XYZ file of C-alpha atoms in Angstrom:
539
model
C -31.401 -28.254 -14.185
C -29.186 -31.392 -14.079
C -26.774 -29.705 -16.307
C -26.707 -26.611 -13.622
C -26.203 -29.120 -10.747
C -23.371 -31.414 -12.344
C -21.570 -28.095 -13.006
C -21.816 -26.892 -9.205
C -20.635 -30.448 -8.291
C -17.455 -30.267 -10.703
C -16.592 -26.470 -9.185
C -17.064 -28.070 -5.938
C -14.315 -30.626 -6.648
C -12.322 -28.105 -8.362
C -12.479 -26.126 -5.340
C -11.284 -29.058 -2.888
C -8.477 -30.086 -5.552
C -7.320 -26.328 -5.456
C -7.488 -25.967 -1.931
C -5.495 -29.061 -1.256
C -2.829 -28.058 -3.759
C -2.477 -24.692 -2.263
C -1.973 -26.090 1.204
C 0.588 -28.528 -0.227
C 2.446 -25.775 -1.843
C 2.770 -23.686 1.487
C 4.056 -26.818 3.287
C 6.890 -27.448 0.639
C 7.711 -23.979 0.513
C 8.067 -23.670 4.491
C 7.361 -26.917 6.149
C 8.328 -25.666 9.641
C 6.229 -22.360 9.434
C 3.365 -24.715 8.071
C 3.522 -26.976 10.971
C 3.617 -24.135 13.621
C 0.723 -22.407 12.147
C -1.235 -25.792 11.990
C -0.309 -26.036 15.581
C -1.988 -22.668 16.376
C -4.978 -23.833 14.375
C -5.449 -26.925 16.216
C -4.952 -25.107 19.372
C -7.941 -23.069 18.390
C -5.726 -19.926 18.084
C -7.356 -18.747 14.891
C -6.050 -15.019 14.567
C -2.654 -16.443 15.121
C -2.796 -19.278 12.776
C -4.546 -17.043 10.092
C -1.491 -14.623 10.271
C 1.139 -17.054 9.913
C -0.794 -19.063 7.154
C -1.971 -16.395 5.129
C 1.721 -15.450 3.348
C 2.439 -19.312 3.089
C -0.813 -20.172 1.128
C -0.038 -16.737 -0.921
C 3.240 -18.181 -2.108
C 1.298 -20.835 -4.257
C 0.507 -19.981 -7.819
C -2.479 -21.768 -7.482
C -3.681 -19.537 -4.782
C -5.203 -17.088 -7.384
C -6.823 -19.830 -9.560
C -8.633 -20.763 -6.059
C -9.845 -17.071 -5.582
C -10.831 -16.608 -9.162
C -12.924 -20.109 -9.223
C -14.672 -19.039 -6.029
C -15.328 -15.597 -7.183
C -16.677 -16.912 -10.641
C -19.746 -18.249 -8.444
C -20.768 -15.141 -7.305
C -22.558 -13.348 -10.114
C -22.050 -9.466 -10.138
C -25.190 -7.216 -9.169
C -25.670 -3.735 -10.122
C -28.141 -1.149 -10.590
C -30.082 -0.644 -13.950
C -27.425 1.107 -16.465
C -28.016 4.255 -18.308
C -26.699 3.225 -21.719
C -27.151 7.053 -23.097
C -23.418 7.340 -22.077
C -21.976 4.995 -24.786
C -18.601 3.173 -23.931
C -16.280 2.978 -26.927
C -13.135 0.656 -27.070
C -10.094 1.857 -28.801
C -7.595 -0.786 -29.908
C -4.529 -0.013 -31.641
C -3.697 -2.906 -33.865
C -0.522 -0.999 -35.481
C 1.526 -3.870 -34.210
C 1.458 -7.625 -35.151
C -1.349 -8.833 -33.011
C -3.728 -10.024 -35.417
C -3.718 -13.497 -33.813
C -4.919 -12.036 -30.447
C -7.526 -9.318 -31.747
C -10.455 -11.724 -32.464
C -10.497 -12.638 -28.747
C -10.652 -8.946 -27.708
C -13.454 -8.063 -30.133
C -15.416 -11.234 -29.008
C -15.067 -9.901 -25.494
C -16.236 -6.581 -26.158
C -19.333 -7.903 -28.110
C -20.391 -10.152 -25.117
C -20.673 -6.762 -23.413
C -22.188 -4.933 -25.778
C -19.803 -2.568 -26.615
C -18.326 -1.269 -29.820
C -14.673 -0.398 -30.983
C -12.456 1.615 -33.343
C -9.306 -0.393 -34.519
C -6.582 1.996 -34.728
C -4.426 1.023 -37.843
C -7.296 -0.293 -39.894
C -8.191 0.941 -43.239
C -10.867 2.770 -41.822
C -9.475 4.582 -38.999
C -5.404 4.348 -39.898
C -4.449 6.844 -36.919
C -5.762 8.324 -33.872
C -6.968 11.386 -35.674
C -9.113 9.470 -37.893
C -10.717 7.501 -35.010
C -11.178 10.745 -33.319
C -13.084 11.946 -36.607
C -15.441 9.018 -36.601
C -16.793 9.372 -32.905
C -19.923 10.693 -32.075
C -19.152 13.319 -29.281
C -22.525 14.231 -28.986
C -23.303 11.864 -26.154
C -20.306 12.546 -24.312
C -18.775 8.870 -24.580
C -16.201 6.984 -22.390
C -13.313 5.716 -23.987
C -11.871 2.459 -23.137
C -8.159 1.981 -24.764
C -7.368 -1.861 -24.845
C -4.483 -3.904 -26.376
C -5.213 -6.690 -28.993
C -5.590 -9.664 -26.511
C -7.024 -8.146 -23.793
C -10.402 -9.340 -22.373
C -12.985 -8.031 -20.197
C -14.667 -10.266 -17.561
C -18.404 -10.887 -17.944
C -20.265 -8.227 -16.390
C -17.599 -5.296 -16.733
C -19.692 -3.020 -18.867
C -22.383 -2.980 -16.217
C -19.668 -2.403 -13.235
C -18.360 0.637 -15.254
C -21.568 2.005 -16.164
C -22.673 1.936 -12.317
C -19.539 3.779 -11.743
C -20.064 6.298 -14.424
C -23.690 6.969 -12.781
C -22.758 10.532 -11.126
C -19.235 10.055 -11.530
C -17.477 13.774 -11.231
C -14.168 12.000 -12.328
C -13.069 11.852 -15.918
C -11.149 8.628 -15.014
C -12.274 5.327 -13.828
C -10.089 2.261 -13.589
C -10.393 -1.175 -12.460
C -8.266 -4.371 -11.028
C -6.691 -6.539 -13.724
C -4.616 -9.747 -13.982
C -2.311 -11.229 -16.730
C -3.423 -13.969 -19.203
C -0.841 -16.628 -19.531
C -2.340 -18.771 -22.427
C -5.694 -19.395 -20.933
C -4.975 -18.950 -17.411
C -5.099 -16.079 -15.284
C -1.945 -14.985 -13.318
C -0.557 -12.013 -11.154
C -3.631 -10.346 -9.899
C -3.260 -6.478 -9.336
C -5.538 -5.706 -6.481
C -4.964 -2.081 -6.767
C -5.266 0.635 -4.160
C -7.771 3.366 -4.500
C -6.156 6.661 -5.909
C -2.745 7.173 -4.905
C -1.310 10.231 -6.698
C 2.121 9.536 -5.169
C 2.295 6.064 -6.097
C 1.143 6.891 -9.535
C 4.161 9.113 -10.013
C 6.423 6.377 -9.727
C 4.286 3.285 -11.186
C 1.407 3.690 -13.618
C -1.063 1.432 -12.212
C -3.997 2.543 -14.131
C -3.147 2.800 -17.949
C -4.766 -0.236 -19.946
C -7.654 -0.944 -17.470
C -9.719 2.115 -17.221
C -12.337 4.430 -18.878
C -11.323 7.948 -19.943
C -13.989 10.885 -20.146
C -11.786 12.429 -22.974
C -12.505 15.268 -25.288
C -11.592 15.822 -28.899
C -9.108 18.406 -27.436
C -7.576 16.071 -24.914
C -6.734 13.415 -27.928
C -5.394 16.432 -30.240
C -3.089 17.628 -27.538
C -1.238 14.096 -26.962
C -0.755 13.671 -30.596
C -0.413 10.350 -31.895
C 2.213 7.666 -31.146
C 2.699 3.869 -29.563
C 2.090 5.311 -25.930
C -0.962 7.692 -26.625
C -3.057 5.673 -24.273
C -0.467 6.122 -21.463
C -0.244 9.911 -22.226
C -3.832 10.374 -22.246
C -4.414 8.680 -19.008
C -1.704 10.555 -17.316
C -3.115 13.961 -18.557
C -6.812 12.991 -17.132
C -5.186 11.529 -13.692
C -3.957 14.975 -13.233
C -7.712 16.180 -12.920
C -9.688 15.540 -10.312
C -9.580 12.152 -8.175
C -9.836 8.988 -10.425
C -12.362 6.602 -9.061
C -11.414 2.793 -8.502
C -13.999 0.075 -9.419
C -12.621 -2.574 -6.703
C -13.764 -5.514 -9.038
C -11.355 -7.713 -11.222
C -12.652 -6.417 -14.851
C -9.681 -6.720 -17.220
C -7.674 -9.670 -18.410
C -4.566 -8.411 -20.094
C -1.706 -9.922 -22.103
C 0.978 -7.171 -21.322
C 1.419 -4.856 -18.438
C 3.957 -1.868 -18.277
C 6.908 -2.932 -16.319
C 7.902 -1.208 -12.736
C 10.532 1.283 -13.097
C 12.955 0.894 -10.133
C 14.643 2.565 -8.565
C 12.049 5.484 -7.852
C 13.415 8.507 -9.248
C 15.468 11.068 -7.014
C 13.897 13.344 -5.066
C 14.744 17.110 -5.270
C 15.632 18.079 -1.662
C 14.221 21.318 -0.566
C 16.688 24.286 -1.110
C 16.081 25.568 2.422
C 15.562 22.972 5.061
C 13.983 24.168 8.321
C 15.312 23.780 11.926
C 13.985 20.170 13.048
C 14.206 18.630 16.646
C 14.990 15.036 17.004
C 13.198 13.368 19.870
C 14.811 10.128 21.119
C 13.168 8.271 24.189
C 15.453 5.958 26.000
C 16.212 3.741 28.883
C 19.463 2.231 29.444
C 21.412 0.207 26.401
C 23.837 2.857 25.625
C 25.343 0.718 22.999
C 22.238 1.346 20.879
C 21.577 5.103 22.024
C 25.273 5.915 20.977
C 24.826 4.437 17.355
C 21.459 6.233 16.882
C 22.557 9.767 18.061
C 25.990 9.409 16.244
C 23.722 8.944 13.040
C 21.585 11.945 13.600
C 24.790 13.500 14.161
C 26.190 12.426 10.698
C 22.916 13.559 9.081
C 23.513 16.104 6.130
C 20.784 18.578 7.523
C 21.846 22.269 8.435
C 20.051 22.704 11.740
C 19.479 19.732 14.198
C 18.679 19.809 17.962
C 18.368 16.557 19.678
C 16.180 16.075 22.670
C 17.156 12.738 24.610
C 14.273 11.721 26.776
C 15.385 9.362 29.499
C 12.963 7.075 31.117
C 14.582 6.355 34.287
C 17.926 4.797 32.915
C 19.924 3.277 35.737
C 22.785 1.812 33.981
C 25.783 3.782 35.327
C 27.394 3.634 31.765
C 24.209 5.059 30.073
C 24.333 7.738 32.811
C 27.856 8.695 32.326
C 27.073 8.911 28.595
C 23.800 11.047 29.064
C 25.658 13.494 31.634
C 28.563 14.010 28.847
C 26.334 15.111 26.011
C 27.185 18.489 24.588
C 24.472 20.573 26.272
C 24.819 22.941 23.167
C 23.315 20.067 20.797
C 21.333 17.953 23.074
C 18.586 18.602 25.545
C 18.284 15.973 28.150
C 14.856 15.451 29.582
C 13.977 13.339 32.381
C 10.753 11.654 32.192
C 10.165 9.195 35.477
C 7.780 6.490 35.697
C 6.250 3.698 33.713
C 7.049 3.830 30.003
C 4.479 5.946 28.115
C 5.890 6.501 24.888
C 3.084 9.114 24.092
C 3.547 11.157 27.213
C 7.177 10.763 26.581
C 7.171 12.415 23.390
C 4.711 15.221 24.061
C 6.742 16.460 26.896
C 9.610 16.515 24.702
C 7.576 18.560 21.830
C 6.764 21.137 24.302
C 11.062 21.643 24.497
C 11.286 21.534 20.753
C 12.161 24.548 18.681
C 12.439 23.125 15.217
C 9.348 23.787 12.710
C 9.927 19.987 12.063
C 9.667 17.168 14.384
C 11.721 13.715 14.068
C 10.413 10.844 16.352
C 12.774 8.482 16.616
C 13.552 5.245 18.376
C 16.835 4.587 20.378
C 17.590 1.589 18.346
C 17.729 2.757 14.875
C 20.910 2.788 13.062
C 21.516 4.952 9.843
C 22.743 3.561 6.780
C 23.253 7.064 4.813
C 23.661 10.367 5.479
C 20.597 12.009 3.204
C 17.775 10.280 5.162
C 16.516 13.347 7.329
C 16.747 15.585 4.423
C 14.672 13.313 2.216
C 12.111 12.959 5.109
C 11.931 16.551 6.116
C 11.551 17.502 2.101
C 8.427 15.371 2.077
C 6.768 16.478 5.419
C 7.117 20.161 4.152
C 4.382 19.660 1.418
C 1.202 20.893 2.046
C -0.847 17.752 1.730
C 1.452 15.629 3.726
C 1.222 14.781 7.495
C 3.565 11.928 9.037
C 6.493 10.790 6.681
C 7.962 7.098 7.576
C 11.154 5.637 6.542
C 11.521 1.955 5.099
C 13.189 0.005 8.167
C 15.044 -2.918 8.041
C 15.763 -5.681 10.528
C 19.595 -6.312 10.929
C 19.422 -9.465 8.653
C 18.207 -6.897 5.599
C 14.818 -7.955 5.649
C 11.731 -5.210 5.771
C 10.432 -4.420 9.054
C 8.291 -1.275 8.110
C 7.001 -0.170 4.666
C 4.245 1.556 5.556
C 1.148 0.698 7.678
C -2.116 -1.115 6.612
C -4.999 -0.585 8.545
C -7.203 -3.835 9.157
C -4.441 -6.243 9.143
C -5.219 -8.345 12.134
C -8.219 -6.563 12.553
C -5.850 -3.763 13.748
C -2.934 -2.509 11.592
C 0.201 -4.294 10.160
C 3.321 -3.347 8.563
C 3.217 -3.586 4.843
C 5.608 -6.018 3.081
C 7.114 -7.309 6.340
C 9.883 -10.064 5.988
C 10.282 -9.105 2.215
C 14.032 -8.564 1.236
C 14.328 -4.967 -0.732
C 15.425 -6.596 -3.739
C 12.491 -9.093 -4.005
C 9.551 -7.988 -6.296
C 6.897 -8.627 -3.386
C 3.861 -6.942 -4.576
C 4.664 -5.101 -7.568
C 7.588 -3.679 -6.093
C 5.365 -1.537 -4.071
C 7.768 -1.585 -0.869
C 10.337 0.238 -3.043
C 8.004 3.198 -4.054
C 7.400 6.205 -2.302
C 3.327 6.612 -1.934
C 0.605 7.689 0.600
C -0.318 5.267 3.247
C -3.032 5.020 5.853
C -0.156 5.220 8.736
C 3.472 5.082 9.220
C 5.609 3.826 12.211
C 6.824 6.354 14.807
C 10.093 4.423 15.151
C 11.335 6.940 12.603
C 8.865 9.614 11.468
C 8.977 13.336 10.338
C 5.977 15.704 10.707
C 5.752 19.412 11.179
C 5.148 20.702 14.754
C 2.176 22.883 13.898
C 0.376 19.482 12.404
C 1.415 17.386 15.323
C 0.024 19.926 17.574
C -2.985 20.736 15.771
C -4.331 17.214 16.129
C -3.625 17.139 19.878
C -0.031 15.200 19.647
C -0.035 11.590 20.542
C -2.818 9.977 22.752
C -1.193 9.506 26.290
C -4.595 7.960 27.413
C -5.602 5.084 24.924
C -2.084 4.554 23.426
C 0.582 4.587 25.929
C 2.727 1.970 23.783
C 1.091 0.646 20.867
C -0.806 2.011 18.068
C -0.076 5.592 19.164
C 1.633 6.345 15.806
C -1.424 4.668 13.703
C -3.965 7.121 15.851
C -1.767 9.981 15.152
C -1.710 9.344 11.428
C -5.304 8.685 11.187
C -6.176 12.192 13.039
C -3.546 14.068 10.471
C -5.282 12.130 7.743
C -8.892 13.228 8.498
C -7.267 16.962 8.397
C -6.160 16.461 4.949
C -2.570 15.833 5.866
C -1.941 12.107 4.233
C 0.614 10.083 5.626
C 3.464 9.194 3.251
C 5.734 6.235 3.179
C 9.347 7.245 1.661
C 11.802 4.411 0.900
C 14.408 6.754 -0.178
C 15.149 6.969 3.436
C 16.172 3.679 4.598
C 17.462 2.817 7.863
C 18.011 -0.281 10.130
C 15.511 -0.911 13.090
C 16.666 -3.406 16.062
C 13.206 -3.490 17.082
C 12.009 -3.156 20.487
C 15.615 -4.437 21.904
C 15.733 -1.722 24.699
C 12.207 -1.979 25.831
C 11.819 -5.613 25.551
C 8.675 -7.254 24.271
C 4.962 -7.644 25.877
C 5.291 -11.211 26.864
C 4.316 -10.552 30.741
C 1.008 -10.433 32.229
C 0.907 -6.637 32.642
C 2.226 -5.970 29.261
C -0.217 -8.250 27.311
C -3.144 -6.450 29.260
C -2.011 -3.451 28.260
C -1.709 -4.110 24.768
C -5.130 -6.031 24.542
C -6.430 -2.564 26.093
C -4.916 -0.630 23.294
C -5.995 -2.916 20.581
C -9.575 -2.788 22.030
C -9.366 1.098 21.911
C -7.898 1.053 18.302
C -10.851 -1.097 17.194
C -13.265 1.417 19.276
C -12.057 4.649 18.225
C -11.031 3.827 14.365
C -13.322 0.583 13.634
C -10.100 -1.257 12.282
C -11.765 -4.631 12.740
C -14.589 -3.404 9.905
C -13.061 -1.025 7.442
C -10.953 -1.614 4.467
C -7.814 0.405 4.132
C -8.172 2.470 0.859
C -4.574 1.813 0.122
C -5.035 -2.052 0.376
C -7.835 -4.011 -0.929
C -10.773 -5.985 0.270
C -9.645 -9.083 -1.889
C -6.127 -8.937 -0.115
C -5.650 -10.855 3.082
C -6.220 -9.015 6.190
C -4.098 -11.962 8.103
C -1.124 -10.937 5.865
C 1.241 -8.275 5.824
C 2.643 -9.513 2.473
C -0.335 -8.452 0.317
C -1.559 -12.077 -0.246
C -4.918 -13.113 -2.216
C -7.906 -13.532 0.246
C -8.538 -16.971 0.140
């Protein structure tokens, strides 16, 4: 009992020391931002303070050490396990990793798991291991590399997932071992087939229900485990165990840039809808960018919301009616109502909702987004948007950030690693921003368009995407279409009391309808901070 109390006391000391170290690192990283966050905390503006603290604290190398220390206190609890379905580890030792193998075998033994060593005298090849496996109990295979370790309780966690599983692939979260220290955690999304095409985030940290024919089909070779994982990932929906079960010595490197997209051979007509009010300087740049797009059939609907600037009115009056439709929409700014009215006038099979403060940086952006939007399983397609200073403004939307929704990877620079370069990879997301969004018109209309009543200005795009997702039309983030966004320049920000009250009402509606203060985004992770848009570990 005394030893247990002493251990608990030492962990409390370690927790306090790591917490102080993480805050010191955060202050050193950005003193001004840290002091600003502290100010909001003292003023009891806790939501704002957490939102500013989270990315700062996440910069510290000790943040994950603190997370791991706290997680180790919580013993995993799983239902009784069925040991009739064996788990067999396959470890390829044909490289020179003899000094790392003992630790792996000890880790497996602690979990009660057996292993075949491919490259040993008994099983010199993959085929030899295949011949020695008892397939009568339909075993699950666990490919590992020498030096990889399993967390205590991993076998129980996997077996709990195996019970009733209809998939042939189960994967878990992993981190890297540097010496004896755990670094660089990969808190993974649930199955994301689009992301997996560009980044194998599963191989080396998964269970495979393979058959002899699967193994025979892939042949032997140094990358047999990756090829086997790819083969099974294409069958059904892999299951994600949201636990840190693997500690690895090596990981595959993310290949950048994402491979080029094969554009659709026949791009259908597209209607681009641009709401605007004054600020002809922004509108002119936006419409010039649309005109320069390499796209065969574009009509543009400019929805004017009570512009009164003479220069803007003259510019609108001079637009070519053969290419531009001018829609006058009077009254208070209601983004949803404006776009819904414009959709009624649109003739394109595809719709592009576009803010008037978007600036185009290449000519292929519209064709890229349209190609993705034509896919049967895709709903809304969103571009990567950059601030004028080059930092990321939008790289997909994460549900639950700030208990509402936040822009993923905001304020990162495109050439930074960020969170495993995910801001540079096409992937399914829960939502994308309507500042630049492409969707098939039939899908848009099938879900009733934008919600004019509950989301006049904010969160209408999130609500739209979530309704599309419910119908099986998943939102997709496409960084191969990158544009510049002068965010809210023409409309202004909601600092006035009326705007603040409206925003509060829309936030309340988002929580009421979609439970964003409760759910965890399947493409994010419960162990990533809900206060940060930059994928920081939750501590």
